Amino acid sequence: MSTEKSVWRRAFEWHEARLPLVSFIDNSVGSKYPAPKNLNYFWNFGSLAGFMLVTMILTGIFLAMNYTPHKDMAFDSVERIMRDVNFGWLIRYMHANGASFFFIVVYIHIFRGLYYGSYKAPREVLWWMGILIFLAMMATAFMGYVLPWGQMSFWGATVITNLFSALPIIGEPIVTFLWGGFGVDNPTLNRFFSLHYLLPFVIVGLVVFHIWALHIPGSNNPLGIEAAPADKIPFHPYYTAKDAFGLGVFLLVYFAIVFWYPNILGDPLNYVVANPLVTPTHIVPEWYFLPFYAILRAIPDKLLGVLAMFGAILVLFVLPWLDTSRVRSANFRPWFRVFFWLFFINGLVLGWCGSQLPEGLPLVLGRVCTFYYFFFFFVIMPVVGWMETPKPLPASISSPVMKAAE
Amino acid sequence: MANMAPAHTPESTGADGETRRDFLLHTTVAFGAVGTAMAVWPLISSMNPAADTLALSTTEFNLGGLQEGQAVTIVWRGKPVFVRYRTPAEIEAARNTPMNDLVEPAKDEDRVKKGKEKYLILVGVCTHLGCIPLGTKAMDARGDFGGWFCPCHGSHYDTSGRIRKGPAPENLKVPPYQFLDDTTVRIG
């Protein structure tokens, strides 16, 4: 091989010395980012979430080229996208189902963080950035759901904006301000469209902070112990290859829904144009809001219900201090592990309660599960941390493997 | 494949110096590139005219109300189309023009329908940069050749809509059209 550098190589190095763009990517998610060698498939969901963010922004940009944010034209413009625009049906189904899959991925990502203690020192700010992304996602998804201007869009917007009316004194003025009128109307639709386009780029910014904060301590791992340099491997090609494989499996599921069951996750009532004079008999949010919706309805007081619902997410901010255990991975915490899986099932049951009419069994169950939701954070997290005897931690990531080999 | 070299590890090289790992890398990248292209295609395609836009591509017009020497502008695909009932003098001027005087030589006979030579139908978009030339309304400037004059950059068209002077490179376009009966024309 010649020792002379090619002209391309020299041009690349000249540019890189002035703006190290490729080095930046390589340091962030490339060969210069050392990651623990024992990451399991639950660690795929970060890059999957990034993939979904890009997919949502891309499909959204092309949908916006054919969408009209006006109360008299929005519904018809969406139908035109479905019928007349080339591949409009595909782009819209990718976007609508993409929201669901984005949430599936992010929920798994959050539960992975909970199980393996990824929120604990020194990753608290990384965890905060994640919660901010989650909150921004919920706002974006809610406003996006209003845009087709169907019955569920309209009444979902009405109910959710009215949550703020629970606040004493300032509640009513805030709701009027959010609407830009005396009810959900054309000004509301206009601003929701504007913000729905803006917020994803705010999320991109938050993702940059999320990844930046990740790189200070580096990735957590299934054992939850510090990874020694010898126990790390370069992100590229090892985890890029693993993430690419996971992406392929994920895309099979995502597009199976997009192509064969595109409306399975949506409410058929949203194919009826919004009518401000008729409320549907049973209104429910999209599935990803159901657990929080169940918490709202479990509490028989308007203000307390709203506070509990927002509190259910805000409590995550103080989670690093509620958890008194210094052991990260639940694999070494026999008691916490039980309560964690109870919490997971509790979340599913809450979701089911949220989808039912708030009476009889769903209401009682919703209240029991709401109690456990907060009990888990405020009692189990601190108490189990004190009382539990964790299993002995391995000295390093390699040592259990080495011992087994002996 | 069974008769190939034994101990074919991922790093072992074939005759051409390529390892199996290189082969896997190249096929993966190739599949990824094809997949990305297939994913981008629907997005790009969605920017082309939609089915309802294409469905607007014909316009019918009744020529019955048009007087000799008069011209009107009608809308076809969101763009102006000039319809002019030419006087015999205008037709004669168009037919007697020597081909050598034309930027884009075209016979007047080829720009109208046989038997309907008095009706000149043109897309009213200047071939320079897309402005609408003057000359359809009675009081408009018609340029040096009695046809149309584009005020944007000074292109002059004659009574057959052919470019005679100015920066426009081509004659005004003749849209596809047919006469449905004596006085009804369908454009598109």
Coordinates of C-alpha atoms in Angstrom, one line a residue:
Chain A
M1 CA 0.0 0.0 0.0
S2 CA 1.2 3.5 -0.9
T3 CA 2.1 5.8 2.0
E4 CA 1.0 8.8 0.0
K5 CA -2.4 10.1 1.1
S6 CA -5.0 10.3 -1.7
V7 CA -6.3 13.7 -2.6
W8 CA -9.7 12.8 -1.2
R9 CA -8.1 11.8 2.1
R10 CA -6.3 15.1 2.3
A11 CA -9.4 17.2 1.4
F12 CA -11.3 15.3 4.1
E13 CA -8.6 16.0 6.7
W14 CA -8.4 19.6 5.7
H15 CA -12.2 20.0 6.2
E16 CA -12.2 17.9 9.4
A17 CA -9.5 20.1 10.9
R18 CA -11.8 23.1 10.4
L19 CA -15.2 21.6 11.2
P20 CA -14.8 18.1 12.8
L21 CA -18.2 16.9 11.7
V22 CA -17.4 13.3 11.1
S23 CA -15.3 13.1 14.3
F24 CA -18.3 14.5 16.2
I25 CA -20.5 11.8 15.0
D26 CA -17.8 9.2 15.5
N27 CA -17.4 10.3 19.1
S28 CA -21.1 10.4 19.7
V29 CA -22.4 7.1 18.2
G30 CA -19.4 5.8 16.4
S31 CA -16.1 3.9 17.0
K32 CA -14.9 6.5 19.5
Y33 CA -17.8 5.9 21.9
P34 CA -16.9 2.9 24.2
A35 CA -20.0 1.1 25.4
P36 CA -20.2 -1.8 28.0
K37 CA -19.9 -5.1 26.2
N38 CA -22.8 -6.7 28.0
L39 CA -25.7 -4.5 26.8
N40 CA -28.8 -6.6 26.1
Y41 CA -31.6 -6.0 23.5
F42 CA -33.4 -3.6 25.9
W43 CA -30.6 -1.2 25.0
N44 CA -31.8 -1.1 21.4
F45 CA -34.7 1.2 22.3
G46 CA -32.8 4.4 22.5
S47 CA -31.6 4.3 18.9
L48 CA -35.1 3.0 17.9
A49 CA -36.6 6.1 19.6
G50 CA -34.2 8.3 17.6
F51 CA -35.2 6.4 14.4
M52 CA -38.9 7.1 15.1
L53 CA -38.3 10.7 15.8
V54 CA -36.7 11.1 12.4
T55 CA -39.5 9.1 10.7
M56 CA -42.2 11.3 12.4
I57 CA -40.5 14.5 11.4
L58 CA -40.0 13.3 7.7
T59 CA -43.5 12.0 7.2
G60 CA -44.9 15.0 9.1
I61 CA -43.1 17.5 6.8
F62 CA -44.6 15.8 3.7
L63 CA -48.1 15.6 5.3
A64 CA -47.9 19.4 6.1
M65 CA -47.4 20.0 2.4
N66 CA -51.0 18.8 1.8
Y67 CA -52.7 19.7 5.1
T68 CA -54.9 22.8 5.6
P69 CA -55.1 24.0 9.3
H70 CA -58.6 25.5 9.0
K71 CA -61.7 24.2 10.7
D72 CA -63.7 24.0 7.5
M73 CA -61.0 22.4 5.4
A74 CA -58.8 20.3 7.8
F75 CA -60.9 17.2 7.7
D76 CA -61.3 17.3 3.9
S77 CA -57.6 18.0 3.4
V78 CA -56.8 14.8 5.4
E79 CA -59.3 12.8 3.3
R80 CA -57.7 14.2 0.2
I81 CA -54.3 13.0 1.5
M82 CA -55.8 9.6 1.9
R83 CA -57.5 9.4 -1.5
D84 CA -55.8 11.7 -4.0
V85 CA -52.2 12.5 -2.9
N86 CA -49.6 10.1 -4.3
F87 CA -48.8 7.6 -1.4
G88 CA -50.7 10.0 0.9
W89 CA -52.3 7.0 2.6
L90 CA -48.9 5.4 3.3
I91 CA -47.4 8.6 4.6
R92 CA -50.4 9.3 6.9
Y93 CA -50.6 5.8 8.2
M94 CA -46.8 5.8 8.9
H95 CA -47.3 9.0 10.8
A96 CA -50.4 8.1 12.8
N97 CA -49.2 4.6 13.7
G98 CA -45.7 6.0 14.0
A99 CA -46.9 8.0 17.0
S100 CA -48.0 4.8 18.7
F101 CA -44.8 2.9 17.9
F102 CA -42.8 5.9 19.1
F103 CA -44.6 5.6 22.4
I104 CA -44.2 1.8 22.6
V105 CA -40.4 2.3 22.1
V106 CA -40.2 5.1 24.6
Y107 CA -42.2 3.2 27.2
I108 CA -39.9 0.2 26.9
H109 CA -36.9 2.6 27.1
I110 CA -38.3 4.1 30.3
F111 CA -39.1 0.8 31.9
R112 CA -35.6 -0.4 31.0
G113 CA -34.2 2.6 32.8
L114 CA -36.4 1.8 35.8
Y115 CA -35.4 -1.8 36.0
Y116 CA -31.7 -1.3 35.6
G117 CA -31.6 1.8 37.8
S118 CA -30.3 4.0 34.9
Y119 CA -31.7 7.1 36.7
K120 CA -29.3 6.8 39.7
A121 CA -26.2 8.8 40.3
P122 CA -24.4 9.9 38.2
R123 CA -27.2 9.8 35.5
E124 CA -29.9 12.0 37.2
V125 CA -29.7 14.8 34.6
L126 CA -29.7 12.3 31.8
W127 CA -32.9 10.9 33.3
W128 CA -34.4 14.5 33.6
M129 CA -33.7 15.1 29.9
G130 CA -35.5 11.9 29.1
I131 CA -38.6 13.0 31.1
L132 CA -38.6 16.4 29.3
I133 CA -38.5 14.5 26.0
F134 CA -41.4 12.4 27.2
L135 CA -43.5 15.4 28.2
A136 CA -42.7 17.2 24.9
M137 CA -43.8 14.0 23.1
M138 CA -47.1 13.9 24.9
A139 CA -47.8 17.5 24.0
T140 CA -46.8 16.9 20.4
A141 CA -48.9 13.8 20.1
F142 CA -52.0 15.4 21.7
M143 CA -51.8 18.4 19.4
G144 CA -51.2 16.2 16.4
Y145 CA -54.3 14.2 17.2
V146 CA -56.4 17.4 17.0
L147 CA -55.3 18.2 13.5
P148 CA -57.6 15.8 11.5
W149 CA -60.5 17.7 13.1
G150 CA -62.6 14.6 13.7
Q151 CA -65.0 14.1 16.6
M152 CA -62.3 12.6 18.9
S153 CA -59.9 15.4 17.8
F154 CA -62.3 18.1 18.8
W155 CA -63.6 16.5 22.1
G156 CA -60.1 15.3 23.1
A157 CA -58.9 18.9 22.7
T158 CA -61.9 20.2 24.7
V159 CA -61.3 17.8 27.6
I160 CA -57.6 18.1 27.8
T161 CA -57.5 21.9 27.6
N162 CA -60.3 22.0 30.2
L163 CA -57.9 20.2 32.6
F164 CA -56.4 23.6 33.3
S165 CA -59.7 25.0 34.3
A166 CA -59.3 23.0 37.5
L167 CA -56.7 25.5 38.8
P168 CA -58.3 28.0 41.1
I169 CA -58.7 31.7 39.9
I170 CA -56.2 31.5 37.0
G171 CA -57.8 28.3 35.5
E172 CA -60.5 29.9 33.4
P173 CA -58.3 32.7 31.9
I174 CA -55.6 30.1 31.1
V175 CA -58.1 27.9 29.2
T176 CA -59.5 30.9 27.2
F177 CA -55.9 31.8 26.4
L178 CA -55.1 28.3 25.2
W179 CA -58.2 28.3 23.0
G180 CA -57.8 31.8 21.7
G181 CA -61.6 32.0 21.9
F182 CA -64.6 30.8 23.9
G183 CA -64.1 27.2 23.0
V184 CA -62.0 24.9 20.8
D185 CA -62.3 26.6 17.4
N186 CA -60.3 27.8 14.4
P187 CA -57.7 29.8 16.4
T188 CA -57.0 26.7 18.5
L189 CA -56.5 24.5 15.4
N190 CA -54.1 27.1 13.9
R191 CA -51.9 27.3 17.0
F192 CA -52.0 23.6 17.5
F193 CA -50.7 23.1 14.0
S194 CA -47.9 25.6 14.5
L195 CA -46.8 24.1 17.8
H196 CA -47.2 20.5 16.5
Y197 CA -44.7 21.5 13.8
L198 CA -42.4 23.3 16.3
L199 CA -42.2 20.8 19.2
P200 CA -40.5 17.9 17.4
F201 CA -37.5 20.2 16.7
V202 CA -37.5 21.1 20.4
I203 CA -37.4 17.3 21.0
V204 CA -34.4 17.1 18.7
G205 CA -32.6 19.7 20.8
L206 CA -33.5 17.8 24.0
V207 CA -32.2 14.6 22.4
V208 CA -28.9 16.3 21.9
F209 CA -28.7 17.2 25.6
H210 CA -29.9 13.6 26.4
I211 CA -27.0 12.1 24.4
W212 CA -24.6 14.7 25.7
A213 CA -25.5 13.8 29.3
L214 CA -25.2 10.1 28.4
H215 CA -21.6 10.5 27.3
I216 CA -20.4 12.0 30.6
P217 CA -20.8 8.7 32.6
G218 CA -21.3 6.5 29.6
S219 CA -24.1 3.9 29.2
N220 CA -25.4 1.9 32.2
N221 CA -25.5 -1.9 31.7
P222 CA -27.5 -4.9 32.8
L223 CA -25.3 -5.5 35.8
G224 CA -25.5 -1.8 36.9
I225 CA -21.9 -1.7 37.9
E226 CA -19.2 0.7 36.5
A227 CA -17.8 -0.7 33.3
A228 CA -14.0 -0.9 33.3
P229 CA -12.3 0.2 30.1
A230 CA -11.4 -3.4 29.4
D231 CA -15.1 -4.3 29.5
K232 CA -16.0 -1.8 26.9
I233 CA -16.3 -2.2 23.1
P234 CA -16.6 0.5 20.4
F235 CA -20.2 1.5 19.7
H236 CA -19.4 1.2 16.0
P237 CA -19.4 -1.5 14.6
Y238 CA -20.7 -3.6 17.5
Y239 CA -23.8 -1.7 18.6
T240 CA -24.5 -0.1 15.3
A241 CA -24.8 -3.6 13.9
K242 CA -26.8 -4.8 16.8
D243 CA -29.1 -1.8 16.6
A244 CA -29.5 -2.3 12.8
F245 CA -30.6 -5.8 13.4
G246 CA -33.1 -4.7 16.1
L247 CA -34.3 -2.0 13.7
G248 CA -35.1 -4.6 11.1
V249 CA -37.2 -6.7 13.5
F250 CA -38.9 -3.5 14.7
L251 CA -39.7 -2.4 11.1
L252 CA -41.4 -5.8 10.4
V253 CA -43.8 -5.2 13.2
Y254 CA -44.3 -1.5 12.5
F255 CA -45.1 -2.0 8.9
A256 CA -47.2 -5.0 9.5
I257 CA -49.5 -2.7 11.3
V258 CA -49.1 0.2 8.8
F259 CA -50.0 -2.1 5.8
W260 CA -52.5 -4.6 7.3
Y261 CA -54.1 -3.0 10.4
P262 CA -53.6 0.7 9.9
N263 CA -56.7 1.7 12.0
I264 CA -56.4 -0.9 14.8
L265 CA -54.9 1.6 17.2
G266 CA -57.1 4.5 16.2
D267 CA -60.7 5.4 17.1
P268 CA -63.2 5.1 14.2
L269 CA -65.1 8.1 15.6
N270 CA -62.3 10.3 14.3
Y271 CA -63.5 9.6 10.8
V272 CA -66.5 11.7 11.7
V273 CA -66.0 15.4 11.2
A274 CA -65.9 17.5 14.4
N275 CA -69.2 18.7 15.6
P276 CA -69.1 21.3 18.5
L277 CA -72.7 20.6 19.3
V278 CA -72.6 16.8 19.9
T279 CA -70.2 15.1 22.3
P280 CA -69.6 11.4 21.6
T281 CA -71.1 9.1 24.2
H282 CA -67.7 7.5 25.1
I283 CA -64.6 9.5 24.6
V284 CA -61.2 8.0 25.2
P285 CA -57.7 9.3 24.5
E286 CA -55.2 7.4 22.4
W287 CA -53.9 4.3 24.1
Y288 CA -50.6 5.8 25.2
F289 CA -52.5 8.3 27.5
L290 CA -54.8 5.8 29.0
P291 CA -53.0 5.0 32.3
F292 CA -52.8 8.7 33.1
Y293 CA -56.4 9.2 32.0
A294 CA -57.4 6.4 34.5
I295 CA -55.5 8.3 37.3
L296 CA -57.4 11.5 36.4
R297 CA -60.7 9.7 36.7
A298 CA -59.8 7.7 39.8
I299 CA -59.9 10.7 42.0
P300 CA -63.4 12.2 42.7
D301 CA -62.2 15.8 42.8
K302 CA -61.5 17.9 39.8
L303 CA -58.4 19.7 41.0
L304 CA -56.9 16.7 42.8
G305 CA -57.5 14.5 39.8
V306 CA -55.6 16.9 37.5
L307 CA -52.8 17.3 40.0
A308 CA -52.5 13.5 40.5
M309 CA -52.4 13.0 36.7
F310 CA -49.6 15.6 36.2
G311 CA -47.9 14.4 39.5
A312 CA -47.8 10.8 38.1
I313 CA -45.2 12.1 35.5
L314 CA -43.6 14.8 37.6
V315 CA -42.7 12.3 40.4
L316 CA -40.2 10.8 37.9
F317 CA -38.1 13.9 38.4
V318 CA -37.4 13.1 42.0
L319 CA -37.1 9.4 41.5
P320 CA -33.3 9.4 41.9
W321 CA -33.8 10.6 45.5
L322 CA -36.8 8.5 46.3
D323 CA -34.9 5.3 45.6
T324 CA -32.6 4.8 48.5
S325 CA -30.8 1.8 47.2
R326 CA -27.3 2.3 45.7
V327 CA -27.5 -1.0 43.7
R328 CA -28.7 -0.1 40.2
S329 CA -29.7 -3.3 38.5
A330 CA -32.9 -5.0 39.8
N331 CA -31.2 -8.3 38.9
F332 CA -29.5 -8.0 42.3
R333 CA -32.5 -6.6 44.2
P334 CA -34.9 -9.6 45.0
W335 CA -37.6 -7.5 46.6
F336 CA -37.5 -4.5 44.3
R337 CA -37.7 -6.8 41.4
V338 CA -41.1 -8.1 42.6
F339 CA -42.5 -4.6 43.1
F340 CA -41.1 -3.5 39.8
W341 CA -43.0 -6.2 37.9
L342 CA -46.1 -5.4 40.0
F343 CA -45.7 -1.8 38.9
F344 CA -45.4 -2.8 35.3
I345 CA -48.6 -4.9 35.4
N346 CA -50.2 -2.1 37.4
G347 CA -49.5 0.2 34.5
L348 CA -51.2 -2.2 32.0
V349 CA -54.3 -2.5 34.3
L350 CA -54.4 1.3 34.6
G351 CA -54.4 1.5 30.8
W352 CA -57.3 -0.9 30.6
C353 CA -59.3 1.0 33.3
G354 CA -58.7 4.2 31.3
S355 CA -60.3 2.7 28.2
Q356 CA -63.5 1.7 30.1
L357 CA -66.4 3.8 31.3
P358 CA -65.6 5.1 34.8
E359 CA -68.1 3.0 36.8
G360 CA -68.2 -0.3 38.5
L361 CA -65.1 -2.6 38.4
P362 CA -62.9 -0.3 36.2
L363 CA -63.4 2.6 38.6
V364 CA -62.6 0.5 41.7
L365 CA -59.7 -1.1 40.0
G366 CA -58.5 2.3 38.7
R367 CA -58.5 3.6 42.3
V368 CA -56.5 0.6 43.6
C369 CA -54.0 0.9 40.8
T370 CA -53.7 4.7 41.2
F371 CA -52.9 4.0 44.9
Y372 CA -50.2 1.5 44.0
Y373 CA -48.8 3.8 41.4
F374 CA -47.9 6.4 44.0
F375 CA -47.3 3.9 46.8
F376 CA -44.6 2.4 44.6
F377 CA -42.7 5.7 44.3
F378 CA -43.3 7.3 47.7
V379 CA -43.2 4.2 50.0
I380 CA -41.7 1.1 48.2
M381 CA -38.8 3.0 46.6
P382 CA -37.4 4.5 49.9
V383 CA -38.4 1.6 52.2
V384 CA -37.3 -1.3 50.1
G385 CA -34.0 0.4 49.5
W386 CA -33.3 0.4 53.3
M387 CA -34.7 -3.0 54.2
E388 CA -33.6 -5.2 51.3
T389 CA -30.3 -7.1 51.3
P390 CA -29.0 -7.0 47.7
K391 CA -27.3 -10.0 46.2
P392 CA -23.5 -9.6 46.0
L393 CA -22.4 -7.6 43.0
P394 CA -19.7 -9.0 40.6
A395 CA -16.3 -7.2 40.8
S396 CA -16.4 -6.5 37.1
I397 CA -18.5 -7.2 34.0
S398 CA -16.0 -10.0 33.0
S399 CA -15.5 -11.6 36.4
P400 CA -18.7 -13.9 36.5
V401 CA -17.8 -15.2 33.0
M402 CA -14.2 -15.8 34.0
K403 CA -15.3 -17.6 37.2
A404 CA -17.7 -19.8 35.3
A405 CA -14.8 -20.7 32.9
E406 CA -12.5 -21.8 35.8
Chain B
M1 CA -19.7 -24.8 -2.3
A2 CA -18.6 -27.8 -0.5
N3 CA -15.5 -28.2 -2.6
M4 CA -14.3 -24.7 -1.7
A5 CA -11.2 -24.2 0.5
P6 CA -11.5 -25.7 4.0
A7 CA -11.4 -23.6 7.2
H8 CA -13.2 -20.6 5.5
T9 CA -13.2 -18.3 8.5
P10 CA -14.8 -14.9 8.3
E11 CA -11.4 -13.3 7.9
S12 CA -10.0 -15.7 5.3
T13 CA -9.5 -14.1 1.9
G14 CA -10.8 -15.4 -1.4
A15 CA -8.9 -15.3 -4.7
D16 CA -9.7 -11.6 -5.2
G17 CA -8.4 -10.6 -1.8
E18 CA -11.9 -10.0 -0.5
T19 CA -12.9 -11.5 2.9
R20 CA -16.3 -12.9 3.7
R21 CA -16.7 -10.0 6.2
D22 CA -16.2 -7.6 3.3
F23 CA -18.9 -9.4 1.3
L24 CA -21.3 -9.2 4.3
L25 CA -20.6 -5.5 4.7
H26 CA -21.1 -4.7 1.1
T27 CA -24.4 -6.6 0.8
T28 CA -25.7 -5.0 4.0
V29 CA -24.8 -1.5 2.8
A30 CA -26.4 -2.3 -0.6
F31 CA -29.6 -3.6 0.9
G32 CA -29.7 -0.6 3.2
A33 CA -29.2 1.8 0.3
V34 CA -32.0 0.1 -1.7
G35 CA -34.3 0.1 1.3
T36 CA -33.6 3.8 1.9
A37 CA -34.3 4.7 -1.7
M38 CA -37.6 2.7 -1.6
A39 CA -38.6 4.6 1.6
V40 CA -37.8 8.0 0.1
W41 CA -39.7 7.3 -3.1
P42 CA -43.2 7.7 -1.7
L43 CA -42.2 10.9 0.1
I44 CA -40.9 12.5 -3.1
S45 CA -43.8 11.1 -5.2
S46 CA -46.3 12.8 -2.8
M47 CA -45.0 16.2 -4.1
N48 CA -46.2 15.4 -7.6
P49 CA -49.7 16.5 -8.7
A50 CA -52.4 14.6 -6.8
A51 CA -55.2 12.7 -8.5
D52 CA -57.7 15.5 -7.9
T53 CA -55.3 18.0 -9.3
L54 CA -54.8 15.9 -12.5
A55 CA -58.6 15.6 -12.7
L56 CA -58.9 19.3 -13.3
S57 CA -56.9 19.1 -16.5
T58 CA -59.7 19.7 -19.1
T59 CA -61.8 22.9 -19.6
E60 CA -64.7 23.4 -22.0
F61 CA -65.4 26.8 -23.6
N62 CA -68.2 28.1 -25.9
L63 CA -66.9 30.3 -28.7
G64 CA -70.4 31.4 -29.7
G65 CA -70.2 34.7 -27.9
L66 CA -66.9 35.8 -29.4
Q67 CA -66.9 38.7 -32.0
E68 CA -64.5 39.1 -34.8
G69 CA -61.3 40.8 -33.5
Q70 CA -62.1 40.0 -29.9
A71 CA -60.1 37.8 -27.6
V72 CA -60.7 36.3 -24.1
T73 CA -58.7 34.7 -21.4
I74 CA -60.0 31.5 -19.9
V75 CA -58.5 29.3 -17.1
W76 CA -57.0 25.8 -17.8
R77 CA -55.1 24.0 -15.1
G78 CA -55.0 27.2 -13.1
K79 CA -53.2 29.0 -16.0
P80 CA -54.5 31.5 -18.6
V81 CA -55.4 30.4 -22.1
F82 CA -55.9 33.0 -24.8
V83 CA -58.7 32.5 -27.3
R84 CA -58.7 35.0 -30.2
Y85 CA -61.2 35.4 -33.0
R86 CA -58.8 36.7 -35.6
T87 CA -59.7 39.1 -38.4
P88 CA -58.8 38.1 -42.0
A89 CA -56.1 40.7 -42.0
E90 CA -54.5 39.2 -38.9
I91 CA -54.6 35.7 -40.4
E92 CA -53.1 36.9 -43.7
A93 CA -50.3 38.7 -41.8
A94 CA -49.5 35.5 -39.9
R95 CA -49.5 33.4 -43.1
N96 CA -47.4 35.8 -45.1
T97 CA -44.5 36.0 -42.7
P98 CA -41.4 34.5 -44.1
M99 CA -40.0 31.6 -42.1
N100 CA -36.6 33.3 -42.0
D101 CA -38.0 36.0 -39.9
L102 CA -39.0 33.6 -37.1
V103 CA -37.0 32.6 -34.0
E104 CA -38.8 29.3 -33.8
P105 CA -40.1 28.7 -37.4
A106 CA -43.7 27.3 -37.4
K107 CA -46.4 27.7 -40.0
D108 CA -49.6 29.4 -38.9
E109 CA -51.6 26.5 -40.4
D110 CA -50.0 24.1 -37.9
R111 CA -51.0 26.3 -34.9
V112 CA -54.7 26.3 -35.6
K113 CA -57.3 23.6 -36.5
K114 CA -58.2 23.2 -40.2
G115 CA -61.5 24.9 -41.0
K116 CA -61.3 26.9 -37.8
E117 CA -58.4 29.1 -38.7
K118 CA -60.0 32.2 -37.3
Y119 CA -59.7 30.8 -33.8
L120 CA -56.2 31.0 -32.3
I121 CA -55.9 29.2 -29.0
L122 CA -52.7 29.6 -27.0
V123 CA -51.3 29.0 -23.5
G124 CA -51.1 32.6 -22.1
V125 CA -47.7 32.2 -20.5
C126 CA -44.6 33.9 -21.8
T127 CA -41.9 31.4 -22.7
H128 CA -39.3 33.6 -21.2
L129 CA -40.0 33.5 -17.5
G130 CA -43.7 32.9 -17.1
C131 CA -45.5 36.3 -17.1
I132 CA -48.8 36.8 -18.9
P133 CA -48.4 38.8 -22.1
L134 CA -50.7 41.8 -22.8
G135 CA -52.8 41.9 -26.0
T136 CA -56.0 40.0 -25.1
K137 CA -58.0 43.0 -23.9
A138 CA -59.0 45.7 -26.5
M139 CA -56.9 48.5 -25.0
D140 CA -53.8 46.4 -24.4
A141 CA -50.5 47.1 -26.0
R142 CA -50.0 44.3 -28.7
G143 CA -46.3 44.8 -29.5
D144 CA -44.7 45.5 -32.8
F145 CA -46.3 42.6 -34.6
G146 CA -50.0 43.0 -33.6
G147 CA -50.1 39.9 -31.4
W148 CA -49.1 40.0 -27.8
F149 CA -46.5 42.0 -25.8
C150 CA -45.0 40.8 -22.5
P151 CA -44.4 43.7 -20.2
C152 CA -42.0 41.9 -17.9
H153 CA -39.0 41.8 -20.2
G154 CA -40.3 43.0 -23.6
S155 CA -41.1 40.0 -25.7
H156 CA -43.2 40.6 -28.9
Y157 CA -45.4 37.9 -30.3
D158 CA -47.2 38.1 -33.7
T159 CA -50.8 37.3 -34.7
S160 CA -50.0 33.6 -34.6
G161 CA -48.5 33.8 -31.1
R162 CA -44.9 33.3 -32.5
I163 CA -42.0 35.0 -30.8
R164 CA -40.6 37.8 -33.1
K165 CA -38.5 40.0 -30.8
G166 CA -37.3 40.0 -27.2
P167 CA -35.7 37.5 -24.9
A168 CA -38.4 34.7 -25.0
P169 CA -36.9 31.7 -26.7
E170 CA -40.0 30.0 -28.1
N171 CA -43.5 30.6 -29.5
L172 CA -46.5 30.7 -27.2
K173 CA -47.5 27.1 -26.7
V174 CA -50.6 25.7 -28.4
P175 CA -52.5 23.6 -25.8
P176 CA -54.0 20.2 -26.8
Y177 CA -57.7 20.9 -27.7
Q178 CA -60.5 19.7 -29.9
F179 CA -63.8 21.1 -31.2
L180 CA -66.7 19.1 -29.7
D181 CA -69.1 20.9 -32.1
D182 CA -69.1 24.1 -34.2
T183 CA -68.7 26.5 -31.3
T184 CA -67.6 24.3 -28.3
V185 CA -63.9 23.6 -27.7
R186 CA -62.4 21.3 -25.0
I187 CA -58.9 22.2 -23.9
G188 CA -56.8 19.5 -22.4

